[in-house]
Coordinates of C-alpha atoms and ligand atoms in Angstrom, one line a residue:
M231 CA 58.5 76.6 145.1
E232 CA 61.5 77.6 146.5
I233 CA 61.8 80.1 150.0
I234 CA 64.6 82.5 150.5
N235 CA 64.2 83.8 154.2
C236 CA 66.3 86.9 154.8
D237 CA 65.5 89.6 156.9
V238 CA 64.7 92.6 155.7
A239 CA 62.9 92.5 152.2
I240 CA 64.2 95.5 150.0
I241 CA 62.0 96.1 146.1
G242 CA 64.5 97.9 143.8
A243 CA 68.0 98.3 143.4
G244 CA 67.8 102.1 142.3
G245 CA 69.1 104.9 145.1
A246 CA 66.2 104.7 147.1
G247 CA 66.9 100.0 147.5
I248 CA 70.5 100.6 147.7
R249 CA 70.9 103.6 150.2
A250 CA 68.7 101.6 152.7
A251 CA 70.1 98.5 152.2
I252 CA 73.4 99.8 153.4
A253 CA 71.7 101.4 155.7
V254 CA 70.9 97.9 157.4
A255 CA 73.3 96.2 156.5
E256 CA 76.0 98.9 158.5
A257 CA 73.9 99.1 161.2
D258 CA 73.8 95.4 162.3
P259 CA 75.9 93.7 159.3
K260 CA 74.1 90.1 161.1
L261 CA 71.2 91.3 159.4
K262 CA 70.7 89.4 156.4
V263 CA 69.1 91.7 153.0
A264 CA 67.3 91.1 150.3
L265 CA 68.2 93.3 146.8
I266 CA 66.0 92.1 144.5
S267 CA 65.9 94.8 141.1
K268 CA 63.4 93.5 138.0
V269 CA 67.0 95.4 136.4
Y270 CA 70.6 95.1 137.1
P271 CA 71.1 97.5 139.3
M272 CA 72.6 100.6 137.4
R273 CA 70.2 100.7 134.6
S274 CA 67.7 102.3 137.7
H275 CA 66.4 105.0 136.8
T276 CA 68.6 107.1 139.7
C277 CA 71.4 106.7 137.1
A278 CA 69.8 108.6 134.4
A279 CA 69.7 111.8 137.1
E280 CA 71.7 114.6 136.0
G281 CA 71.5 117.5 136.8
G282 CA 72.3 117.3 140.3
A283 CA 71.0 117.3 143.7
A284 CA 70.4 119.4 146.1
G285 CA 71.5 120.3 150.2
V286 CA 72.6 123.3 152.1
I287 CA 75.8 124.2 152.2
K288 CA 77.2 127.8 151.3
P289 CA 77.7 130.1 154.4
D290 CA 75.2 132.2 152.6
D291 CA 72.0 129.6 152.7
S292 CA 70.2 128.0 155.3
F293 CA 68.1 125.1 156.0
D294 CA 65.2 127.8 156.3
F295 CA 66.1 128.6 153.1
H296 CA 65.8 125.2 151.6
F297 CA 62.6 124.9 153.7
D298 CA 60.9 127.8 152.6
D299 CA 61.2 127.4 148.9
T300 CA 60.3 123.4 149.0
V301 CA 57.7 124.5 151.1
G302 CA 55.9 126.7 149.1
G303 CA 57.8 125.6 145.6
G304 CA 55.3 122.5 146.8
D305 CA 52.3 124.9 147.4
W306 CA 51.8 124.4 150.8
L307 CA 50.8 120.7 150.0
S308 CA 54.2 119.3 151.3
D309 CA 54.2 118.1 155.7
Q310 CA 56.3 120.8 157.5
D311 CA 57.9 117.8 159.6
C312 CA 59.5 115.6 156.5
V313 CA 60.8 119.0 155.6
E314 CA 62.2 120.4 158.1
Y315 CA 63.7 116.6 158.8
F316 CA 64.9 116.8 154.8
V317 CA 66.8 119.5 154.3
K318 CA 69.1 119.4 158.2
E319 CA 69.6 115.4 156.4
A320 CA 70.1 115.7 153.0
P321 CA 73.7 118.1 153.5
K322 CA 74.7 115.3 155.8
E323 CA 73.8 112.6 153.1
L324 CA 75.6 113.5 149.8
I325 CA 79.0 114.7 152.6
Q326 CA 78.0 110.9 153.5
L327 CA 78.3 109.9 149.6
E328 CA 81.2 111.7 148.9
H329 CA 83.2 109.9 151.3
W330 CA 82.5 107.1 150.1
G331 CA 83.4 108.2 147.1
C332 CA 81.7 110.3 144.6
P333 CA 83.2 112.7 142.6
W334 CA 81.0 115.5 142.9
N335 CA 82.2 119.0 141.3
R336 CA 84.6 121.5 142.6
E337 CA 84.5 125.4 142.7
S338 CA 88.9 126.3 142.5
D339 CA 89.3 126.6 146.3
G340 CA 88.1 122.8 146.3
S341 CA 85.4 123.2 148.2
V342 CA 82.0 121.8 146.3
A343 CA 80.6 123.3 144.3
V344 CA 77.5 123.8 143.9
R345 CA 74.6 125.8 141.3
P346 CA 71.1 127.2 140.4
F347 CA 68.2 125.2 140.5
G348 CA 64.1 126.4 139.0
G349 CA 62.3 127.6 142.9
M350 CA 65.2 127.7 144.9
K351 CA 66.3 131.0 146.3
K352 CA 69.7 129.4 146.6
Q353 CA 71.9 127.8 145.2
R354 CA 72.5 125.0 146.5
T355 CA 72.1 122.2 143.8
W356 CA 75.1 119.5 144.3
F357 CA 76.4 118.4 141.1
A358 CA 78.4 116.4 138.8
A359 CA 78.6 117.7 135.5
D360 CA 74.9 116.8 134.2
K361 CA 75.6 112.7 134.5
S362 CA 74.7 113.6 138.6
G363 CA 72.8 110.5 138.5
F364 CA 74.9 107.8 137.3
H365 CA 77.7 109.1 139.2
I366 CA 75.4 108.6 142.8
L367 CA 74.9 105.2 142.2
H368 CA 77.9 103.9 141.0
T369 CA 78.6 104.9 144.2
L370 CA 76.3 103.8 145.8
F371 CA 76.2 100.2 144.2
Q372 CA 80.2 100.5 144.6
T373 CA 80.0 100.5 148.0
S374 CA 77.0 98.1 148.5
L375 CA 79.6 95.5 147.2
Q376 CA 81.2 95.7 151.0
F377 CA 78.7 93.9 152.0
P378 CA 78.1 90.2 152.3
S379 CA 75.2 90.7 154.5
I380 CA 73.6 91.7 150.8
V381 CA 72.1 89.1 149.0
R382 CA 71.1 90.8 145.0
F383 CA 68.5 89.7 143.1
D384 CA 69.1 90.8 139.5
E385 CA 66.2 90.2 136.8
Y386 CA 63.7 89.1 139.8
F387 CA 60.6 90.7 139.1
A388 CA 57.4 91.0 142.5
L389 CA 54.5 90.1 141.4
D390 CA 52.7 89.5 144.7
L391 CA 53.7 91.0 149.0
L392 CA 53.0 87.4 151.4
V393 CA 50.7 89.4 153.9
E394 CA 49.3 87.2 157.1
E395 CA 48.6 88.4 160.3
G396 CA 48.0 91.9 159.4
R397 CA 51.4 92.5 158.6
C398 CA 54.1 92.6 155.8
Q399 CA 56.1 88.5 155.7
G400 CA 57.7 89.0 152.3
L401 CA 56.9 88.5 148.9
T402 CA 56.9 86.9 145.3
A403 CA 59.1 87.1 142.4
M404 CA 60.0 86.2 139.1
E405 CA 63.1 85.0 137.7
M406 CA 63.7 86.4 134.5
R407 CA 65.5 83.7 133.3
S408 CA 63.9 81.0 134.7
G409 CA 60.2 81.8 135.1
M410 CA 60.7 80.5 138.3
I411 CA 58.9 81.9 140.8
K412 CA 60.3 82.0 144.5
Q413 CA 59.3 83.6 147.8
F414 CA 60.9 85.4 149.9
H415 CA 59.7 85.4 154.3
A416 CA 60.9 88.5 155.3
N417 CA 60.8 90.1 158.8
S418 CA 60.3 93.9 157.2
V419 CA 59.6 94.8 153.6
I420 CA 61.2 97.8 152.5
I421 CA 59.6 98.5 148.4
A422 CA 62.2 101.4 146.6
G423 CA 59.8 100.1 143.2
G424 CA 60.6 104.0 141.7
G425 CA 58.1 106.5 139.8
A426 CA 55.1 105.3 137.2
G427 CA 55.7 108.4 134.3
R428 CA 55.1 105.9 131.8
M429 CA 51.7 106.0 132.3
F430 CA 52.1 108.7 129.7
P431 CA 53.4 108.2 126.0
F432 CA 55.6 110.6 126.4
S433 CA 58.2 110.5 128.7
T434 CA 61.2 111.1 130.3
N435 CA 61.8 107.4 131.3
G436 CA 63.4 104.8 130.9
A437 CA 61.0 102.2 129.8
I438 CA 61.1 100.1 133.8
K439 CA 59.2 102.7 135.6
T440 CA 55.6 101.2 135.4
G441 CA 54.6 101.9 139.8
D442 CA 55.1 98.1 139.5
G443 CA 56.4 99.5 143.0
M444 CA 53.5 101.6 144.4
A445 CA 50.6 99.3 143.1
L446 CA 52.2 96.0 145.1
A447 CA 51.3 98.3 148.2
Y448 CA 47.8 99.7 147.3
R449 CA 46.9 95.8 146.3
A450 CA 48.1 94.9 149.5
G451 CA 45.8 97.4 151.3
V452 CA 47.9 100.7 151.1
P453 CA 46.5 104.4 150.2
L454 CA 48.1 105.5 147.4
K455 CA 49.4 109.5 148.6
D456 CA 48.2 112.5 146.5
M457 CA 49.1 110.4 142.9
E458 CA 46.7 113.5 141.3
F459 CA 49.9 115.4 140.9
V460 CA 52.4 114.8 137.9
Q461 CA 55.0 116.5 137.2
Y462 CA 56.5 118.1 133.6
H463 CA 59.7 119.3 132.6
P464 CA 59.3 121.9 131.2
T465 CA 62.1 120.7 129.1
G466 CA 62.8 117.5 126.9
L467 CA 63.4 116.6 123.5
P468 CA 60.3 116.7 121.5
N469 CA 60.8 113.4 118.9
T470 CA 62.1 111.2 121.7
G471 CA 60.8 112.6 125.1
S472 CA 64.6 112.5 126.7
L473 CA 65.2 115.2 129.2
L474 CA 67.6 118.0 129.5
T475 CA 68.0 118.7 132.8
E476 CA 67.1 122.3 135.0
A477 CA 70.4 122.0 134.4
C478 CA 70.7 124.2 131.0
R479 CA 68.3 127.0 132.5
G480 CA 70.8 126.8 135.6
E481 CA 73.8 127.8 133.6
G482 CA 72.2 130.1 131.7
G483 CA 70.0 128.7 129.1
V484 CA 66.6 130.4 127.7
L485 CA 63.8 129.5 127.2
L486 CA 62.3 132.2 123.9
N487 CA 59.0 131.6 121.9
K488 CA 59.0 132.5 117.8
D489 CA 59.3 135.9 118.0
G490 CA 63.2 135.2 120.4
R491 CA 61.7 136.2 123.0
R492 CA 61.8 134.9 126.5
Y493 CA 58.3 134.8 127.3
L494 CA 58.0 133.7 131.1
Q495 CA 58.5 137.7 132.0
D496 CA 55.1 137.8 130.6
Y497 CA 53.5 134.7 133.7
G498 CA 54.1 136.5 136.7
M499 CA 58.1 135.1 136.5
G500 CA 60.6 138.2 135.1
P501 CA 62.0 140.5 135.0
E502 CA 63.9 139.6 132.0
T503 CA 67.8 138.9 133.5
P504 CA 71.4 139.3 131.5
L505 CA 72.7 136.8 129.0
G506 CA 73.6 134.8 131.1
Q507 CA 73.4 135.3 135.1
P508 CA 70.7 133.4 135.7
Q509 CA 68.1 135.5 138.4
L510 CA 67.3 133.1 141.0
K511 CA 63.6 131.6 140.9
T512 CA 62.2 134.3 139.0
M513 CA 62.0 133.3 134.6
E514 CA 63.8 130.3 133.7
L515 CA 64.8 129.5 137.1
G516 CA 60.8 129.4 138.2
P517 CA 59.2 126.7 139.1
R518 CA 59.0 123.6 137.1
D519 CA 54.5 123.2 137.6
R520 CA 55.2 126.9 136.6
V521 CA 57.7 126.7 132.9
S522 CA 55.4 124.1 132.3
Q523 CA 52.0 125.7 132.5
A524 CA 53.3 128.4 130.7
Y525 CA 55.0 126.6 127.6
W526 CA 50.5 126.1 127.8
H527 CA 49.4 129.6 127.7
E528 CA 52.2 129.8 124.8
L529 CA 50.6 127.3 122.5
Q530 CA 47.7 128.1 123.2
K531 CA 48.1 131.9 121.9
G532 CA 50.4 130.7 118.9
N533 CA 54.0 131.7 119.7
T534 CA 55.4 128.4 119.3
V535 CA 57.9 127.8 117.3
S536 CA 56.5 124.5 114.3
T537 CA 58.9 121.8 113.8
E538 CA 59.4 118.5 111.9
W539 CA 58.7 116.8 115.4
G540 CA 55.3 118.9 116.0
D541 CA 54.8 123.1 118.3
C542 CA 58.0 123.3 120.3
V543 CA 59.4 127.2 122.1
L544 CA 63.3 126.8 121.9
L545 CA 65.7 126.6 125.2
D546 CA 68.9 128.8 123.7
M547 CA 72.6 128.0 125.8
R548 CA 74.4 129.4 122.3
H549 CA 75.9 132.4 124.8
L550 CA 77.4 130.1 127.4
G551 CA 80.4 129.0 124.9
E552 CA 81.7 125.8 123.5
K553 CA 84.0 125.2 126.5
Y554 CA 81.8 126.1 129.6
I555 CA 79.7 123.6 127.7
K556 CA 81.8 121.2 126.6
E557 CA 82.2 121.8 131.6
R558 CA 79.2 121.1 132.0
L559 CA 76.4 119.6 130.3
P560 CA 79.3 117.7 128.0
L561 CA 75.5 114.9 128.0
V562 CA 73.2 117.6 126.9
R563 CA 75.4 118.2 124.0
E564 CA 75.7 115.0 122.8
L565 CA 71.6 114.5 123.8
A566 CA 70.7 117.5 121.3
I567 CA 73.5 115.9 118.7
A568 CA 72.3 112.5 118.8
Y569 CA 68.6 112.9 118.7
L570 CA 67.3 115.8 116.7
G571 CA 71.1 117.1 114.6
I572 CA 71.7 120.4 117.1
D573 CA 74.5 120.7 118.6
I574 CA 73.4 123.1 121.2
V575 CA 77.3 125.5 120.4
D576 CA 75.8 127.2 117.5
K577 CA 72.0 126.2 117.9
P578 CA 68.8 126.7 120.4
V579 CA 67.4 123.4 120.6
P580 CA 63.6 122.8 120.6
I581 CA 61.5 121.8 123.2
R582 CA 58.3 121.2 124.2
P583 CA 57.0 119.6 127.9
V584 CA 57.2 115.7 129.2
V585 CA 56.2 113.8 131.6
H586 CA 59.3 113.2 134.4
Y587 CA 57.6 112.3 138.2
M588 CA 55.2 111.9 140.0
M589 CA 54.9 113.7 143.6
G590 CA 52.1 110.9 144.8
G591 CA 52.8 107.9 145.8
I592 CA 53.0 105.2 148.7
S593 CA 51.3 107.5 151.3
T594 CA 54.0 106.9 154.3
N595 CA 54.9 108.3 157.7
T596 CA 57.8 110.8 158.1
K597 CA 59.9 106.7 159.4
A598 CA 59.1 105.9 156.1
A599 CA 56.6 103.2 157.7
T600 CA 52.7 101.8 155.5
V601 CA 49.9 101.6 157.8
L602 CA 50.7 98.0 156.9
P603 CA 53.0 97.0 159.4
G604 CA 56.5 95.0 158.3
L605 CA 56.5 97.3 154.9
F606 CA 57.5 100.4 154.2
A607 CA 58.9 102.4 151.0
A608 CA 61.5 105.3 150.1
G609 CA 62.0 107.0 146.7
E610 CA 60.1 108.4 144.0
C611 CA 57.3 105.4 143.7
A612 CA 56.8 107.7 148.1
C613 CA 54.6 109.8 149.4
I614 CA 56.1 111.0 152.3
S615 CA 55.1 113.5 151.4
L616 CA 57.8 115.9 151.2
N617 CA 57.3 117.2 147.3
G618 CA 53.4 118.3 147.6
A619 CA 51.9 119.5 144.7
N620 CA 55.4 120.2 143.4
R621 CA 58.8 119.3 144.1
L622 CA 61.7 121.0 143.5
G623 CA 64.5 119.7 140.6
S624 CA 67.7 118.4 142.4
N625 CA 65.5 117.2 146.1
S626 CA 64.1 113.9 144.3
L627 CA 68.4 112.7 145.0
V628 CA 68.9 113.5 147.4
E629 CA 65.1 111.9 149.0
L630 CA 66.6 108.4 148.0
L631 CA 69.0 108.9 150.2
V632 CA 68.2 110.3 153.4
F633 CA 64.5 108.2 153.0
G634 CA 66.3 105.0 151.6
K635 CA 68.5 105.3 154.8
S636 CA 65.3 106.7 157.5
A637 CA 63.3 103.4 155.9
A638 CA 66.2 101.2 156.5
I639 CA 66.8 102.4 160.6
S640 CA 62.0 101.8 160.7
A641 CA 62.5 98.3 159.5
I642 CA 65.0 97.5 161.3
E643 CA 63.5 98.7 164.9
F644 CA 59.9 96.8 163.0
I645 CA 61.7 93.2 162.8
K646 CA 62.7 93.5 167.6
N647 CA 61.0 90.4 168.9
L648 CA 58.8 89.8 166.6
P649 CA 57.1 86.2 166.8
E650 CA 58.0 83.3 164.5
P651 CA 56.6 83.3 161.2
N652 CA 53.4 80.9 160.4
R653 CA 55.1 79.7 157.2
D654 CA 52.2 77.0 156.4
A655 CA 50.2 80.1 156.4
L656 CA 52.7 81.9 154.1
E657 CA 53.7 80.1 151.7
E658 CA 49.0 79.3 151.0
C659 CA 49.7 82.6 150.3
A660 CA 52.4 82.9 147.7
K661 CA 50.8 80.1 146.2
E662 CA 47.7 82.5 145.5
S663 CA 50.8 84.8 143.7
Q664 CA 51.7 81.8 141.7
A665 CA 48.1 80.8 140.4
R666 CA 47.8 84.7 139.7
V667 CA 50.8 84.0 137.3
R668 CA 49.6 80.9 135.6
D669 CA 46.6 81.7 135.2
L670 CA 47.5 84.2 132.8
F671 CA 49.3 81.9 131.1
S672 CA 46.5 79.3 130.8
R673 CA 43.8 82.3 129.4
P674 CA 41.8 80.8 126.6
D675 CA 41.7 84.1 124.2
G676 CA 40.1 87.2 125.3
G677 CA 40.9 88.7 122.2
E678 CA 42.5 91.6 124.0
S679 CA 46.4 92.6 124.2
V680 CA 49.1 94.3 125.8
F681 CA 49.6 96.7 123.3
R682 CA 46.1 98.0 122.7
L683 CA 44.8 98.9 125.9
R684 CA 48.5 100.3 126.5
K685 CA 48.4 102.8 124.0
E686 CA 44.9 103.7 125.0
M687 CA 46.1 104.5 127.9
M688 CA 47.9 106.3 127.3
D689 CA 46.2 108.1 125.0
T690 CA 44.0 108.0 127.7
M691 CA 46.5 109.8 130.5
E692 CA 47.4 112.0 127.5
K693 CA 44.3 113.9 126.8
N694 CA 42.9 114.1 129.9
A695 CA 45.2 114.0 132.8
G696 CA 48.1 116.0 131.3
I697 CA 49.1 119.9 133.1
Y698 CA 45.9 121.5 132.3
R699 CA 42.9 119.7 133.4
T700 CA 38.6 119.7 133.0
E701 CA 35.5 117.5 134.9
L702 CA 34.9 116.1 131.2
G703 CA 37.9 115.8 129.7
L704 CA 38.8 113.6 134.2
Q705 CA 35.3 111.8 133.9
E706 CA 36.5 110.6 130.0
A707 CA 39.9 109.0 131.8
V708 CA 37.9 107.1 135.2
T709 CA 35.1 106.0 132.7
K710 CA 37.8 105.1 130.2
I711 CA 40.6 103.6 132.2
N712 CA 37.7 102.0 134.3
E713 CA 37.0 99.9 130.6
L714 CA 40.4 99.1 130.8
R715 CA 41.6 97.3 134.0
Q716 CA 38.1 95.2 132.4
R717 CA 39.0 94.6 129.3
Y718 CA 42.7 94.0 131.3
Q719 CA 41.0 90.7 132.6
R720 CA 40.6 89.5 128.7
V721 CA 44.7 89.3 127.9
T722 CA 46.1 86.5 126.6
L723 CA 50.5 86.3 125.5
N724 CA 52.0 85.5 122.7
D725 CA 54.6 83.7 124.4
K726 CA 53.7 81.6 126.9
S727 CA 57.9 80.5 127.0
N728 CA 59.9 80.4 130.4
V729 CA 63.3 82.2 129.7
F730 CA 62.5 86.1 129.5
N731 CA 59.4 86.2 129.0
T732 CA 59.0 90.1 127.5
D733 CA 55.2 89.7 127.1
L734 CA 54.2 88.1 130.8
F735 CA 56.4 91.3 132.2
Q736 CA 55.1 93.5 130.4
V737 CA 51.1 92.7 130.8
L738 CA 52.4 92.7 134.5
E739 CA 53.4 95.9 133.8
L740 CA 50.3 97.8 132.0
G741 CA 48.9 96.2 135.3
S742 CA 50.5 98.3 138.3
M743 CA 50.0 101.2 134.9
L744 CA 46.6 100.8 135.1
D745 CA 45.9 100.3 139.3
C746 CA 48.2 104.3 139.5
A747 CA 46.1 106.0 136.5
S748 CA 43.5 104.3 138.0
A749 CA 44.1 106.3 141.7
L750 CA 45.2 109.0 139.3
T751 CA 42.1 110.2 136.8
V752 CA 40.2 109.5 140.6
S753 CA 41.8 111.9 142.6
A754 CA 42.0 114.3 139.7
L755 CA 38.3 114.5 139.7
D756 CA 38.0 114.5 143.3
R757 CA 40.1 117.5 143.6
K758 CA 38.1 120.5 142.8
E759 CA 41.2 123.2 142.7
S760 CA 44.2 123.8 141.3
R761 CA 47.2 123.5 142.6
G762 CA 50.5 123.1 141.7
A763 CA 51.7 120.7 139.0
H764 CA 47.5 119.4 139.7
Q765 CA 45.9 122.6 137.5
R766 CA 41.7 122.8 136.7
L767 CA 39.9 125.4 134.2
D768 CA 37.2 125.0 135.9
F769 CA 38.7 124.9 139.8
V770 CA 41.0 128.6 138.6
D771 CA 42.4 128.1 142.0
R772 CA 43.6 127.1 145.2
D773 CA 41.1 126.1 147.9
D774 CA 43.2 125.9 150.9
K775 CA 39.9 125.4 153.0
N776 CA 38.5 122.2 151.1
F777 CA 41.7 121.2 149.7
L778 CA 44.9 121.6 151.8
C779 CA 45.1 118.3 153.1
H780 CA 46.9 115.0 150.9
S781 CA 44.5 112.3 148.7
M782 CA 43.9 108.9 149.8
A783 CA 42.6 106.5 147.3
Y784 CA 42.3 103.0 148.2
F785 CA 42.0 100.1 146.0
Q786 CA 39.1 98.3 145.8
G787 CA 39.7 95.9 143.3
L788 CA 37.7 96.1 139.8
N789 CA 35.7 99.1 141.3
Q790 CA 36.8 102.8 142.0
P791 CA 38.6 103.7 144.6
K792 CA 37.6 105.2 147.2
V793 CA 39.3 108.6 148.2
E794 CA 39.5 109.5 151.4
Y795 CA 41.7 112.5 152.2
L796 CA 44.1 113.9 154.9
D797 CA 45.8 116.6 156.8
V798 CA 48.1 118.7 155.4
V799 CA 51.3 118.5 158.4
I800 CA 52.3 122.1 159.1
T801 CA 54.7 123.0 161.1
K802 CA 55.1 126.9 160.5
S803 CA 54.7 128.1 157.2
P804 CA 51.4 128.7 156.7
P805 CA 49.8 129.0 153.5
G806 CA 50.6 132.1 151.5
V807 CA 51.5 133.5 148.3
R808 CA 53.9 131.6 145.6
D809 CA 55.3 134.7 144.3
Y810 CA 58.7 134.3 141.3
S811 CA 58.0 138.0 140.2
G812 CA 61.0 138.5 142.2
G813 CA 59.4 141.8 142.7
H814 CA 59.2 142.9 139.7
K815 CA 54.1 141.9 139.6
Ligands
LIG1411 C1 66.1 111.8 133.0 C2 65.7 112.0 134.6 C3 66.7 112.4 135.1 C4 66.6 113.5 136.4 N1 67.4 114.2 137.6 C5 66.8 114.4 138.1 C6 68.2 115.2 138.3 O1 69.0 116.3 138.4 N2 68.0 115.6 140.6 C7 66.6 114.9 141.2 O2 67.2 115.1 141.7 N3 66.4 114.3 139.9 C8 66.3 113.7 138.5 N4 65.8 113.0 138.4 C9 64.6 112.1 139.8 C10 65.1 110.9 139.8 O3 66.4 110.4 139.3 C11 64.8 109.9 140.2 O4 63.1 109.9 141.1 C12 65.2 108.8 141.2 O5 65.8 108.5 140.5 C13 64.6 107.6 142.3 O6 64.8 106.3 142.7 P1 64.3 105.7 143.0 O7 65.3 104.6 143.4 O8 63.1 105.7 144.3 O9 63.8 104.8 141.7 P2 65.1 104.3 140.6 O10 66.4 104.9 140.7 O11 64.0 104.2 139.7 O12 64.7 102.3 141.3 C14 63.5 101.5 141.0 C15 63.8 99.4 141.1 O13 62.5 99.2 141.4 C16 63.5 98.2 140.8 N5 61.3 97.3 140.2 C17 60.6 98.2 140.0 N6 59.5 97.3 140.5 C18 60.0 96.6 140.2 C19 59.5 94.9 139.6 N7 57.9 94.6 139.4 N8 60.5 93.6 140.7 C20 61.9 94.1 140.6 N9 62.2 95.4 141.3 C21 61.5 96.7 140.1 C22 63.6 98.7 139.6 O14 64.6 98.1 138.9 C23 64.9 99.6 140.0 O15 65.7 99.1 140.3 C24 65.1 112.7 137.4 C25 64.8 112.0 136.9 C26 65.1 111.2 135.4 C27 64.0 110.7 134.8

């Protein structure tokens, strides 16, 4: 097996992974970085981000405001030392991107333009039309090209971490075009593998968001933190699940039920505001968890609109006018025309909530370090924890930058004065990983197909782990996911070839999703309260006495994970009431 030696191996070349790579290269050009990605970097999900990135920049805003919005938005589950660091670093990172060439929208006086976003009491979301992620990732990618120490391994699928002598010392990965497995010997490893929304059937997430990075760390003994918190974005296209960015509402779009009523005023998010003038933190600019939950209630009351794509509510942007829509929301218009045949200039567009983001992930401290020495994590796959029980829109893109950089700094610090690796032991470890994959090729037909198992997993997650949850439903989900994990052992490959074997990658991805789903459902069953995106119909209140803590799910092989709890770090904001009424109860 070929060995590739490097100082820092990074799994994932989305926003977090590339930001980390640049930070290592800038700190020390002698350090060799291996940047490993199962897709060409520009196809990472970061490229799909639309609305923008939050950072304090206007004179009427402050770090304290950004802190308060984030902590309250997260229903007090965020670690506040992490949030304090984040809000201060955010503008620096966004200005850094500007210097690297990111084309942020401008005010007429030439200063950076910001737009309102959900759950934020000030306008602080920097944007590049509604293609912010595309421009951010391009900027990072092109910047990374100037550093010869960053060596890319595009279309390499990470398989397992190499853990020896109690520390992470590399990984195995398959070169997808040849089927060759290679070992990367690294002094430290950063996982930046993105989210896992594809556990659910209806999701804004690209098909590659299958939680591989989370599963790699989890199987190596690192706990997954707060996995029960899954964000539904309120405005997805009802047929494809494609996102219509929160910027639609930030720019003044409104949500209507079948009677044309702006129903959010009935859910503690009033009062109704004049058309075209979004009032910050209320109505359509409430936080995502509350706005998605309001949809569910409208559905129960029979207030949704029946469409050929199922039950929906309407997002109306007509009053913004064609000129403004073309300038600020061109992609949204394009998506609605392409997938529904509706031009938002002339008609309201049917939408419904869609799985969007994982608040939980690989547990790290505020320096992006995991409990496994030599292993770091950043981006959506990590839970640092900034987002608590509900992420505010536009905080994620900045999280990638701030903590991608932190992970790099921690990784560099870690590799100073390390002993020489035991190469023989690492090779043995890599051979075990290789054998695991070979076993998939040589297994007798076990009668289980990846497609059937995946469908059953998705159906279970949608039915039992959605916007509202119950003991009964979650218990059913835990049992089902357990059963699927057993049956997964009998999945066989139809395609036994070596070249771009997508059958194999789908099997591996399903394995990752099942492990994540197991951590998610067990953690959700154990959290007997309602907080942020985790809403229980049988425990409707937040319970700070018993659950002001992070869940930590530990991998136990084919058995159910063990869940332990870790205190939330509170520095200056004791748990309070989340008020989005704009002063009007
Ligand atoms: C449609 C959409 C719009 C969004 N809009 C916004 C927004 O406006 N503002 C905001 O703040 N957030 C937004 N988000 C959220 C945000 O974009 C994501 O959370 C963020 O981009 C994730 O970045 P990442 O670097 O962690 O992962 P990704 O960009 O998803 O990259 C993951 C990387 O890991 C690699 N990888 C994964 N598994 C493997 C493996 N087994 N082997 C090798 N490589 C692997 C992939 O190839 C990829 O390079 C949006 C999300 C979506 C889906």
